[in-house]
PDB file of C-alpha atoms in Angstrom:
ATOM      1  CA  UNK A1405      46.346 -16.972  38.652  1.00  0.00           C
ATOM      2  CA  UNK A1406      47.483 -13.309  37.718  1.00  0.00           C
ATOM      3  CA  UNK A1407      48.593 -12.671  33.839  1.00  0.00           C
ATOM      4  CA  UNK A1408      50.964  -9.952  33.304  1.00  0.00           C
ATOM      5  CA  UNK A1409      50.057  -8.103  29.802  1.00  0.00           C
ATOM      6  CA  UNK A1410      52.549  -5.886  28.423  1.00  0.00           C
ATOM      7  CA  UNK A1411      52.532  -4.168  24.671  1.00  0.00           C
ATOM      8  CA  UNK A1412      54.572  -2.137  22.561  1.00  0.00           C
ATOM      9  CA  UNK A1413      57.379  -2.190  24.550  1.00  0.00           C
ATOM     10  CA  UNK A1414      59.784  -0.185  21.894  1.00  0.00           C
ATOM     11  CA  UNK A1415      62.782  -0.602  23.145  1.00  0.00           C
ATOM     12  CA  UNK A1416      62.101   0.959  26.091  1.00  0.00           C
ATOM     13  CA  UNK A1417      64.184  -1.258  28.326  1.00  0.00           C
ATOM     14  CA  UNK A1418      64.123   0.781  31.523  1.00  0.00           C
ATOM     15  CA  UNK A1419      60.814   1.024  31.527  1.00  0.00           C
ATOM     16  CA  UNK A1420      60.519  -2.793  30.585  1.00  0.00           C
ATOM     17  CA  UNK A1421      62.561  -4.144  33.552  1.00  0.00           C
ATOM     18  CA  UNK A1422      60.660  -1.601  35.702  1.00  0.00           C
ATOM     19  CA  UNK A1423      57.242  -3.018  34.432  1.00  0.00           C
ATOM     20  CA  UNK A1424      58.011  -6.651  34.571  1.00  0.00           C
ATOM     21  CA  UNK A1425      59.654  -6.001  38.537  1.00  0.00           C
ATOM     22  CA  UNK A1426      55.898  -4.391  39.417  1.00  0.00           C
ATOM     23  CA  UNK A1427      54.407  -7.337  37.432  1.00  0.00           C
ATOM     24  CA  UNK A1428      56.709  -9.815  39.593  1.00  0.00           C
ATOM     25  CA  UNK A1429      55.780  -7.800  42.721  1.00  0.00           C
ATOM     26  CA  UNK A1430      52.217  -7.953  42.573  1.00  0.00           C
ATOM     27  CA  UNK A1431      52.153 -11.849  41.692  1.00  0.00           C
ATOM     28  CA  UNK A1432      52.065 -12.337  37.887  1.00  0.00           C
ATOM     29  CA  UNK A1433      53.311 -15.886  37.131  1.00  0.00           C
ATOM     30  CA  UNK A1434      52.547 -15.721  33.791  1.00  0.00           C
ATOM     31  CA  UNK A1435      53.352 -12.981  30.295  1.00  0.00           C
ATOM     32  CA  UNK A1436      51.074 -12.263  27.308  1.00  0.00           C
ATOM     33  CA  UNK A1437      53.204  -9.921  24.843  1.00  0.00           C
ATOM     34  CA  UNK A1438      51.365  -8.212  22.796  1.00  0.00           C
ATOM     35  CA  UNK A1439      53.870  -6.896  19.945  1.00  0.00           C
ATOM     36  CA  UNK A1440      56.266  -4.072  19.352  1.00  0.00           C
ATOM     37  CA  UNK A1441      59.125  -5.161  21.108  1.00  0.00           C
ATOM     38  CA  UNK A1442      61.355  -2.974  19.074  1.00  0.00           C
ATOM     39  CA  UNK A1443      61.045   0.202  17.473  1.00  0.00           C
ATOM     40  CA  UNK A1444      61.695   4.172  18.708  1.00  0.00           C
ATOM     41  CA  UNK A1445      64.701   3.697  21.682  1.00  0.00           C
ATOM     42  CA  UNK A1446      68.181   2.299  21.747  1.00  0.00           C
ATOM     43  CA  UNK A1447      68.378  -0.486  24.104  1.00  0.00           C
ATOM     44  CA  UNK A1448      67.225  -3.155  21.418  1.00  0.00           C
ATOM     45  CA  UNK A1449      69.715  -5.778  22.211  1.00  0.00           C
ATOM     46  CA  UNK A1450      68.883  -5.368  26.337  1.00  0.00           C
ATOM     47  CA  UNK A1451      65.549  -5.943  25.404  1.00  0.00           C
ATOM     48  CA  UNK A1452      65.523  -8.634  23.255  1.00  0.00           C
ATOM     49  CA  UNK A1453      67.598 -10.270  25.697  1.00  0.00           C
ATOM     50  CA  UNK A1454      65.410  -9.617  28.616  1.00  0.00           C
ATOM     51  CA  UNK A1455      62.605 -11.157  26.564  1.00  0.00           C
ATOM     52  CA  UNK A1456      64.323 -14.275  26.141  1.00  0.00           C
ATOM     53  CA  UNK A1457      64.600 -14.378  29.784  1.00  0.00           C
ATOM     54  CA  UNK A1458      61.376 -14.054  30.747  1.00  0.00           C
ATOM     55  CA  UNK A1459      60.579 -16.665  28.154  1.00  0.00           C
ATOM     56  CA  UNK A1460      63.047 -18.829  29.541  1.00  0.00           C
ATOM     57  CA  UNK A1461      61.575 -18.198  33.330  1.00  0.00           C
ATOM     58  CA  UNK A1462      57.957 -18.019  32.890  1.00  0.00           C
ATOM     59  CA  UNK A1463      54.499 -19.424  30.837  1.00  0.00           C
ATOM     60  CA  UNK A1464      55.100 -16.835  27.854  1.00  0.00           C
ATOM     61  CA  UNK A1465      52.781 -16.307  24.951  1.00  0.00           C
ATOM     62  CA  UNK A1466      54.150 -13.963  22.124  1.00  0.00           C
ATOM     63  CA  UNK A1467      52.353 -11.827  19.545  1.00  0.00           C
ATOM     64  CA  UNK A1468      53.537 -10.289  16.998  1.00  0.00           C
ATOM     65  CA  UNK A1469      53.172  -6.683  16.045  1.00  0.00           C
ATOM     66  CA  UNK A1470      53.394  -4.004  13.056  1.00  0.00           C
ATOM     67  CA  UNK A1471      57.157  -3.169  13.560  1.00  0.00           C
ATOM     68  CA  UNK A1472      57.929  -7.165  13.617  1.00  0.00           C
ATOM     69  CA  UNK A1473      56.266  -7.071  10.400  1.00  0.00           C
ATOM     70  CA  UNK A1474      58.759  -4.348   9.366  1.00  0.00           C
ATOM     71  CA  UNK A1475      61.591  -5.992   9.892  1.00  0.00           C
ATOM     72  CA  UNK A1476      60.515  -8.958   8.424  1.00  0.00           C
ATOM     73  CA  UNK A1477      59.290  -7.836   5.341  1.00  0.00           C
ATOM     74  CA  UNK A1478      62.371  -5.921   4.708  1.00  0.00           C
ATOM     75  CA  UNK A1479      64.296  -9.630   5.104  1.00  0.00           C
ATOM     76  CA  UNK A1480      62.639 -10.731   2.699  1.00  0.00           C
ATOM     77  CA  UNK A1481      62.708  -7.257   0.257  1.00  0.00           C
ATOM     78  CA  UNK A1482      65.449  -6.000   1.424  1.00  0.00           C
ATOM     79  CA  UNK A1483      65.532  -3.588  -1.589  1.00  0.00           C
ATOM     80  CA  UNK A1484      62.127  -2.673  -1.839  1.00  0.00           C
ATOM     81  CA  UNK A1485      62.722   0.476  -0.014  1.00  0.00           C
ATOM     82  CA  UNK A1486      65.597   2.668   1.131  1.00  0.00           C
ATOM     83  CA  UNK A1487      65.919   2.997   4.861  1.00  0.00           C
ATOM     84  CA  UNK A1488      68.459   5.505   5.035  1.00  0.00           C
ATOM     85  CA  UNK A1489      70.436   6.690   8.393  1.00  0.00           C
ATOM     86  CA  UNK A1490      70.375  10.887   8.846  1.00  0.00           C
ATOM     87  CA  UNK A1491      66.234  10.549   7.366  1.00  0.00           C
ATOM     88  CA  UNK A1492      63.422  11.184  10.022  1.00  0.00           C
ATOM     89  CA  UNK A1493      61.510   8.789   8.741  1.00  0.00           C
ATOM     90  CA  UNK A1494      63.827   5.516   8.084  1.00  0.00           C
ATOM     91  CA  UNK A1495      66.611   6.195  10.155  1.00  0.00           C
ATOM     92  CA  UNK A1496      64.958   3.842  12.679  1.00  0.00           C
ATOM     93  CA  UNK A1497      63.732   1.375  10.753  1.00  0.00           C
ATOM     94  CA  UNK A1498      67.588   1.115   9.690  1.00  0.00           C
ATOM     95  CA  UNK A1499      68.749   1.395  12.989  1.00  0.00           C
ATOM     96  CA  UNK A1500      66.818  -1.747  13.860  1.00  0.00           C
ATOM     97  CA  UNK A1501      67.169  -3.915  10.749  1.00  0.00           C
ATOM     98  CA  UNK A1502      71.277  -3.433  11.160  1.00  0.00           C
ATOM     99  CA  UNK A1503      71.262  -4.805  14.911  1.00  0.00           C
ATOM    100  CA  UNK A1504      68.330  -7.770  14.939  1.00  0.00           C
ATOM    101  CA  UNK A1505      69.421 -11.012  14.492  1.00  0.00           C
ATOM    102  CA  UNK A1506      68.877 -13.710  12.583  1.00  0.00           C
ATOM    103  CA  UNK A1507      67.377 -15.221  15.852  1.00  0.00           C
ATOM    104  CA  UNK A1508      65.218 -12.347  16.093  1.00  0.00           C
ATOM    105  CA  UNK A1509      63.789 -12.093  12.659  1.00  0.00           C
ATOM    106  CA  UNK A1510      62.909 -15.804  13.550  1.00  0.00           C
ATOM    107  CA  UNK A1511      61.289 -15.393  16.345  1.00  0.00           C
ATOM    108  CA  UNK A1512      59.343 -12.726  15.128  1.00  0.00           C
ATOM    109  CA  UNK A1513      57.810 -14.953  12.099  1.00  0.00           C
ATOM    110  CA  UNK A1514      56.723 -17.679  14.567  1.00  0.00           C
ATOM    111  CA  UNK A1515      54.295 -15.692  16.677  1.00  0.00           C
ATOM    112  CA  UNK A1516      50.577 -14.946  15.154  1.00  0.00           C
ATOM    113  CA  UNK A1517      48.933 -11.977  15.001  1.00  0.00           C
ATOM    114  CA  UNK A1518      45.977 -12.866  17.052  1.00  0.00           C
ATOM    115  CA  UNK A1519      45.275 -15.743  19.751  1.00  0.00           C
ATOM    116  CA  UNK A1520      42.697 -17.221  21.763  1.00  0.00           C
ATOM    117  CA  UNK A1521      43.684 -18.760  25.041  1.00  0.00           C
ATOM    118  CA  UNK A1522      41.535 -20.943  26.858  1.00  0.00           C
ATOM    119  CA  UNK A1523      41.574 -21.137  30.618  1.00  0.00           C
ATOM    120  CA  UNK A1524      39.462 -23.862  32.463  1.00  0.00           C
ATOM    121  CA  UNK A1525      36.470 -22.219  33.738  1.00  0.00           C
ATOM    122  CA  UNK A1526      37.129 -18.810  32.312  1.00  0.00           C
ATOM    123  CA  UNK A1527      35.631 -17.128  29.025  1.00  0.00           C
ATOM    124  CA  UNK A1528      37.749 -16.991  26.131  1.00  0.00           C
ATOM    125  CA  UNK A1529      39.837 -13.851  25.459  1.00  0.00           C
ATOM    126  CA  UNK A1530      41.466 -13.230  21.779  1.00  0.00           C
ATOM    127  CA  UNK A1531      44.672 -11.520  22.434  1.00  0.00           C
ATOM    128  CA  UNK A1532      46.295  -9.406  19.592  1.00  0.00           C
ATOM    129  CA  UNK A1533      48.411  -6.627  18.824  1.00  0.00           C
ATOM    130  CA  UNK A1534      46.077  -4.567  16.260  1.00  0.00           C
ATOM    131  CA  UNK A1535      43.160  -6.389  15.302  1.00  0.00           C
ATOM    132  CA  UNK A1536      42.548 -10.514  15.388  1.00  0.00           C
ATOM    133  CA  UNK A1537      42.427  -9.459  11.309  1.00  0.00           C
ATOM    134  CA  UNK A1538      46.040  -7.347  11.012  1.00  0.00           C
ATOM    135  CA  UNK A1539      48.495  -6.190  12.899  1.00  0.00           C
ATOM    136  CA  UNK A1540      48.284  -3.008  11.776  1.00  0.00           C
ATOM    137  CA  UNK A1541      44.515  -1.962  12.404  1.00  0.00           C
ATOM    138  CA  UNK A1542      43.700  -0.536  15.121  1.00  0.00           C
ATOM    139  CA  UNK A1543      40.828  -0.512  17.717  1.00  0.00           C
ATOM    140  CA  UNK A1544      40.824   2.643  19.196  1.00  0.00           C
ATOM    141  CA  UNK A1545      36.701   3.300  19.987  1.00  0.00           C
ATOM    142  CA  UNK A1546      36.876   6.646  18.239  1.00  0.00           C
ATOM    143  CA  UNK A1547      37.543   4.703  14.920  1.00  0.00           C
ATOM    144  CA  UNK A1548      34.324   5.059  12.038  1.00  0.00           C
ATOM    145  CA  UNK A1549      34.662   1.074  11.681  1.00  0.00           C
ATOM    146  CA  UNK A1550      34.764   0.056  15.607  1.00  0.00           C
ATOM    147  CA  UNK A1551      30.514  -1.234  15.388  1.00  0.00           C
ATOM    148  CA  UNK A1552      31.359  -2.897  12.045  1.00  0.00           C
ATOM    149  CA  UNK A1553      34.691  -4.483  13.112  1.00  0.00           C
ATOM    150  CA  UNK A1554      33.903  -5.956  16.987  1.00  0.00           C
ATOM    151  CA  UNK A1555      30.726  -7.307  15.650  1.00  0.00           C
ATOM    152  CA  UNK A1556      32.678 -10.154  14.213  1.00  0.00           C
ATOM    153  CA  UNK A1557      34.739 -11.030  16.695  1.00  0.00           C
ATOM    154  CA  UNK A1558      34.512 -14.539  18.379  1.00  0.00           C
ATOM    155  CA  UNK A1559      34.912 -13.664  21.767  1.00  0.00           C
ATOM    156  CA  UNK A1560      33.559 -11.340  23.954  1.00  0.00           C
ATOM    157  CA  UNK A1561      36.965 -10.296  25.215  1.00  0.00           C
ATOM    158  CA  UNK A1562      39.828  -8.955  23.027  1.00  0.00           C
ATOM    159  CA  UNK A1563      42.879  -7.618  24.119  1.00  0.00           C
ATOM    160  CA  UNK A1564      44.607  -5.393  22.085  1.00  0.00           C
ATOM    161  CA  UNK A1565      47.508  -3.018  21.506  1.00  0.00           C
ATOM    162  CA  UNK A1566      48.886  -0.885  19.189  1.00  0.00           C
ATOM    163  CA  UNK A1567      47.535   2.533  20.080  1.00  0.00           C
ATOM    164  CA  UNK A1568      49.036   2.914  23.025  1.00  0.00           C
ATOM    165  CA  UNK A1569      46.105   4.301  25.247  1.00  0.00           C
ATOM    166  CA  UNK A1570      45.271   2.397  28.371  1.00  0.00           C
ATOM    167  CA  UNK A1571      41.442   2.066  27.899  1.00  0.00           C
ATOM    168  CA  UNK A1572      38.476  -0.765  28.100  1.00  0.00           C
ATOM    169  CA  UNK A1573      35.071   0.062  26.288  1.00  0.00           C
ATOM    170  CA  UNK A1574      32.606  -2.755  24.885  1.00  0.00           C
ATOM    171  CA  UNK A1575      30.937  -2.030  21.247  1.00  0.00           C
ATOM    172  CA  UNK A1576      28.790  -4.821  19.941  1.00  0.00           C
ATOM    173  CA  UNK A1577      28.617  -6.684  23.137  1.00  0.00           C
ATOM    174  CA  UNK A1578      32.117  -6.841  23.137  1.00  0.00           C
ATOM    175  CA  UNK A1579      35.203  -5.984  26.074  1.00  0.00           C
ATOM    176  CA  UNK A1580      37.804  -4.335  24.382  1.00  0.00           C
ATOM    177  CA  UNK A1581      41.219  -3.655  26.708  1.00  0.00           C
ATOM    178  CA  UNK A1582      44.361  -2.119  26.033  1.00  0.00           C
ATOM    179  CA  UNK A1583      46.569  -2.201  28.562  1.00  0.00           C
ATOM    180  CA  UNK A1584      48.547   1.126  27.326  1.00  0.00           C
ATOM    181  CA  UNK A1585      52.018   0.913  26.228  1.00  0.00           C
ATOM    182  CA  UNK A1586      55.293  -0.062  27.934  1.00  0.00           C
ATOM    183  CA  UNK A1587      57.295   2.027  25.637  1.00  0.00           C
ATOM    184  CA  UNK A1588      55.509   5.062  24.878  1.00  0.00           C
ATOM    185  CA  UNK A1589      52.151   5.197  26.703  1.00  0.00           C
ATOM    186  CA  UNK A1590      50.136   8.233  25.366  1.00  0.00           C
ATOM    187  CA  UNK A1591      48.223  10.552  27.551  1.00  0.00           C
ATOM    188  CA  UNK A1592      50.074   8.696  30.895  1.00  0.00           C
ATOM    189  CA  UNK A1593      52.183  11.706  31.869  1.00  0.00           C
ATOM    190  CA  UNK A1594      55.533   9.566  30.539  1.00  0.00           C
ATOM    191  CA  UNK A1595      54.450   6.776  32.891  1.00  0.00           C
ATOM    192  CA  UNK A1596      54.626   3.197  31.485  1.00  0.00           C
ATOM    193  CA  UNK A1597      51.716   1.135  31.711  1.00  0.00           C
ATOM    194  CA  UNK A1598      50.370  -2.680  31.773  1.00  0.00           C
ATOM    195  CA  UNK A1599      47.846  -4.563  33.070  1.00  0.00           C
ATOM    196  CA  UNK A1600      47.405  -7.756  35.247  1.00  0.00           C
ATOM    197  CA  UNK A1601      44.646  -9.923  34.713  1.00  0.00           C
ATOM    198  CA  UNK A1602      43.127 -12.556  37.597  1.00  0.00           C
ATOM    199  CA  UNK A1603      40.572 -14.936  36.743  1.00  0.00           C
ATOM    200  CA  UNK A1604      38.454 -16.055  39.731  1.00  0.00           C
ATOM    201  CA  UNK A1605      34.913 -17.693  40.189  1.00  0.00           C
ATOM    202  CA  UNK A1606      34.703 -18.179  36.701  1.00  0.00           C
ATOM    203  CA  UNK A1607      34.959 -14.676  35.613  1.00  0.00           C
ATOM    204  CA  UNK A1608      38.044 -12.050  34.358  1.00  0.00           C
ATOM    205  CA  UNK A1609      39.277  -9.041  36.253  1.00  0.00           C
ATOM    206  CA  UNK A1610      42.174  -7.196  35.313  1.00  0.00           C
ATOM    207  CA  UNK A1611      43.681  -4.468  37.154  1.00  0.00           C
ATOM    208  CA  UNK A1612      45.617  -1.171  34.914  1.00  0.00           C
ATOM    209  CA  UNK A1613      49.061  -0.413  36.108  1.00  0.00           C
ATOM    210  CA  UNK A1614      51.306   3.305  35.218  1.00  0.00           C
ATOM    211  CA  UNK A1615      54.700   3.230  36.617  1.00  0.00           C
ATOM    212  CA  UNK A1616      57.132   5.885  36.707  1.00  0.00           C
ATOM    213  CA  UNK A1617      60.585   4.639  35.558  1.00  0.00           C
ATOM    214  CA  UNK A1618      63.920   6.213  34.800  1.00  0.00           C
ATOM    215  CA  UNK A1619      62.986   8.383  31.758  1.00  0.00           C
ATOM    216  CA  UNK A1620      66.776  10.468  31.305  1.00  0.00           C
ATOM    217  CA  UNK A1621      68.006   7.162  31.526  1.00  0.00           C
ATOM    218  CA  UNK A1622      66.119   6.021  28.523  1.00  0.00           C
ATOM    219  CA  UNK A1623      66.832   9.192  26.571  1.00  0.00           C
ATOM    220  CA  UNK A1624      70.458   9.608  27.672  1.00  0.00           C
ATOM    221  CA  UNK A1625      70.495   6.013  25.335  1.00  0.00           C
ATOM    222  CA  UNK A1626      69.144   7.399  23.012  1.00  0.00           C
ATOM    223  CA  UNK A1627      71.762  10.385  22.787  1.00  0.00           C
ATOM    224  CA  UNK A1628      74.370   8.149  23.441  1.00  0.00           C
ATOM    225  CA  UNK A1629      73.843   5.915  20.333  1.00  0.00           C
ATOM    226  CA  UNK A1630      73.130   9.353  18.333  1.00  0.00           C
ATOM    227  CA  UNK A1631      69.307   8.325  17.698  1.00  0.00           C
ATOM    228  CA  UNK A1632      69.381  12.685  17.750  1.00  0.00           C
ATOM    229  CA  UNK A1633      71.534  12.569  14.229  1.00  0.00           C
ATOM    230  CA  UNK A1634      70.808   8.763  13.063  1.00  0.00           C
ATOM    231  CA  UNK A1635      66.817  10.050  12.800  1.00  0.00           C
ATOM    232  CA  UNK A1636      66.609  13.618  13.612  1.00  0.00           C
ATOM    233  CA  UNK A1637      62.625  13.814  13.533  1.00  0.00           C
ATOM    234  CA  UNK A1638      62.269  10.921  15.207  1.00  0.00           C
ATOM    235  CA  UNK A1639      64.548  11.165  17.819  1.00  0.00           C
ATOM    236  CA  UNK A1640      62.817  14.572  18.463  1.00  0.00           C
ATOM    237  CA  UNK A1641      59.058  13.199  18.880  1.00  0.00           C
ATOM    238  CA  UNK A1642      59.874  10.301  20.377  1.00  0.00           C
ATOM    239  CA  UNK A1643      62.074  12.195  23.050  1.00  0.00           C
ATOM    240  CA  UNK A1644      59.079  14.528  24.011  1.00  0.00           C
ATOM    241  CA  UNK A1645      56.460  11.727  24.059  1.00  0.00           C
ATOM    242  CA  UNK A1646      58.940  10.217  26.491  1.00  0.00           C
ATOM    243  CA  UNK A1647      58.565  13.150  28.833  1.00  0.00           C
ATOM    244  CA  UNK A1648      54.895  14.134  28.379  1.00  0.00           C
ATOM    245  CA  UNK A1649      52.953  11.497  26.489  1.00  0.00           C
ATOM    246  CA  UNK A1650      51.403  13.895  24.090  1.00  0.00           C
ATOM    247  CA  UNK A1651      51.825  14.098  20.508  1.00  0.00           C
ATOM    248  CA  UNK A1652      51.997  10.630  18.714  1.00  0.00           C
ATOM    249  CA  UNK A1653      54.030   9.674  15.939  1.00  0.00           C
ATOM    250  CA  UNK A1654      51.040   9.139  13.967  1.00  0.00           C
ATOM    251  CA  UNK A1655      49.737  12.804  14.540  1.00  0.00           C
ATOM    252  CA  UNK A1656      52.893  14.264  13.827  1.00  0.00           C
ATOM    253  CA  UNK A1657      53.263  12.795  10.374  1.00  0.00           C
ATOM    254  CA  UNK A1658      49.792  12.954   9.087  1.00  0.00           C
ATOM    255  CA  UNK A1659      50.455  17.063  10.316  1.00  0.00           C
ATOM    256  CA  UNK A1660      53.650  16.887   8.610  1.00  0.00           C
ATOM    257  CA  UNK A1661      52.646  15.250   5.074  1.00  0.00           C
ATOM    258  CA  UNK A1662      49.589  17.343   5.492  1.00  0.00           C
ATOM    259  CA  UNK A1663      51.367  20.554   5.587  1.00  0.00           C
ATOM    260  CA  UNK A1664      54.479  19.428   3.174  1.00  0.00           C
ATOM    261  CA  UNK A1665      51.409  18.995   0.709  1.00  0.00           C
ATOM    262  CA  UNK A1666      49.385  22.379   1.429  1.00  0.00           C
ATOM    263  CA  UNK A1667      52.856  23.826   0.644  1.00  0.00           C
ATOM    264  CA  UNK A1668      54.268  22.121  -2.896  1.00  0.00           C
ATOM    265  CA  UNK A1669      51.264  19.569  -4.034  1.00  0.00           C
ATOM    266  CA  UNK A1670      53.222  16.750  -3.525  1.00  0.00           C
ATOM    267  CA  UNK A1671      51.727  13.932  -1.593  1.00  0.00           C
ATOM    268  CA  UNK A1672      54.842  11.751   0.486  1.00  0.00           C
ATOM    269  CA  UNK A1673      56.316  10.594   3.502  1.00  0.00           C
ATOM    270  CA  UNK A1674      59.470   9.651   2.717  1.00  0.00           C
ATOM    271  CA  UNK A1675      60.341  12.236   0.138  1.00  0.00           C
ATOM    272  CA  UNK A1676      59.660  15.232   3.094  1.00  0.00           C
ATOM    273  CA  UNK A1677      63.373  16.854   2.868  1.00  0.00           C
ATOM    274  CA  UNK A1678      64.992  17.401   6.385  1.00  0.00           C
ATOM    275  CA  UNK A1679      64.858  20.896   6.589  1.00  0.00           C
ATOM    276  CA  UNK A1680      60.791  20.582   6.138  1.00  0.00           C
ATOM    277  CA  UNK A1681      60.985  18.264   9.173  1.00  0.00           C
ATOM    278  CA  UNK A1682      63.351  20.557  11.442  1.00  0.00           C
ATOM    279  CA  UNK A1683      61.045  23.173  10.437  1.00  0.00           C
ATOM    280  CA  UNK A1684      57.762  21.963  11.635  1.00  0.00           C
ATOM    281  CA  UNK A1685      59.438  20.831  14.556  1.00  0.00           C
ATOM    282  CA  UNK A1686      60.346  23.530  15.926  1.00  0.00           C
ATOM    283  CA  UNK A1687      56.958  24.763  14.874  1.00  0.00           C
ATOM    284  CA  UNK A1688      55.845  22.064  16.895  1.00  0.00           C
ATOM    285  CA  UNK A1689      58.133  21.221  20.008  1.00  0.00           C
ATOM    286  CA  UNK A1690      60.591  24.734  20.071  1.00  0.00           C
ATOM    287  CA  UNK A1691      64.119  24.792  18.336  1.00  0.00           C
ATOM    288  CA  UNK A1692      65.880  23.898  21.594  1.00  0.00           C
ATOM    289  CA  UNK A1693      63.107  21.613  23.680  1.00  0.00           C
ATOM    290  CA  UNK A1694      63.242  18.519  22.033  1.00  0.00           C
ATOM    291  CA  UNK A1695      67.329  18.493  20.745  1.00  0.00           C
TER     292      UNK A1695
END
């Protein structure tokens, strides 16, 4: 029995069809997703469909993750909050929410947060995309909370995702995995990365995968659909984490608000003009690297 585990997939369809032809190639008969299927790249409807397919072929289980949440909570407040197309910061979100489905949105809502899967003989592993608790905590082991947090967890293996680092530590007598991100693996060199796991004489092994995949395809998407004017910051960190897996999105905008603060007092996100973004950016990336 191998399990293929993939997480935070993004969008990231060539690197999704690349992953799940490895997966196929080294055995897997079976898929855990872990969340994330949609977020930062262009090929959403590809990958949604692709999804379906490998439910449709295959023993499937479904989690759901952060950005599902996004979507969903915007269905149901749809004017809570202005996602806006030409903004770094919602022209994504927009992007999405104007080409999911109705099918989509459903799907999303029906998967939990956090599972445990029992397989005869095995020990139990909780599978999640943040935390069993939300989708939108996260487990990496440099976190002040990691003793406190994996000392209440039911089983001594949890899977997780969200952070995008391949890793596997144990805190509290605890395994915690994740097998790094399909989408936008950090520190991977702008490989894409799963896992496989095998159970076998009653015990779990699992084996990381990083796979190099058509990355200007991916980004030539992205262009194509004019991610590069629909979210200008986004498009720009998102393009070089693509190519080098360095610099989350996270780290960029706590930098961002950070200095947007140091230099008018005003504590935001979504109030950072453009021109503060392009900016820092360049600070950041170059004026011409990341365009």
């Amino acid at each position: 029995m191998k399990i293929a585990v993939f997480a935070d997939i993004h969008s990231n369809f060539e690197a999704f069809k690349t992953c799940f032809d490895k997966a196929i190639k080294e055995g897997a008969t079976e898929f855990i997703f872990l969340g994330d299927y949609l977020g930062d790249m262009a090929n959403l409807r590809q990958t949604m469909d692709m999804v379906y397919q490998v439910r449709k072929d295959y023993p499937c289980t479904f989690i759901r993750g952060n950005k599902e949440d996004y979507w969903l909570e915007h269905r149901r407040h749809p004017d809570a909050e202005d996602w806006a197309y030409g903004r770094t910061t919602t022209g994504m979100l927009r992007y999405n929410f104007d080409r999911v489905t109705d099918e989509d949105l459903d799907f999303f809502e029906s998967m939990p947060i956090s599972i445990d899967k029992h397989y005869e003989g095995l020990p139990d592993i909780t599978f999640c995309h943040g935390s069993p608790y939300s989708a939108n905590q996260s487990l990496r082991p440099d976190y002040d909370y990691i003793d406190e947090v994996t000392a209440t967890f039911n089983n001594d293996i949890v899977i997780c995702a969200h952070f995008h680092i391949q890793t596997q530590y144990t805190r509290s007598g605890k395994l915690i995995i994740n097998p790094g991100a399909i989408g936008i693996s950090l520190n991977a060199g702008g490989k894409a990365q799963f896992m496989i796991l095998e159970g076998e004489n009653g015990a779990w092994d699992y084996h990381f995968y990083s796979v190099d995949y058509d990355v200007d395809a991916t980004i030539k998407a992205m262009h194509d659909e004019k991610i590069n004017e629909l979210a200008p910051g986004w498009y720009r960190i998102t393009k070089h984490l693509l190519q080098t897996g360095e610099n989350s999105h996270a780290s960029i905008l706590r930098k961002v608000m950070s200095d947007y603060y140091k230099e008018t007092g005003i504590e935001t996100l979504h109030g950072i003009p453009e021109e503060f973004w392009e900016k820092e950016l360049d600070t950041i990336f170059g004026k011409e690297e990341t365009r």
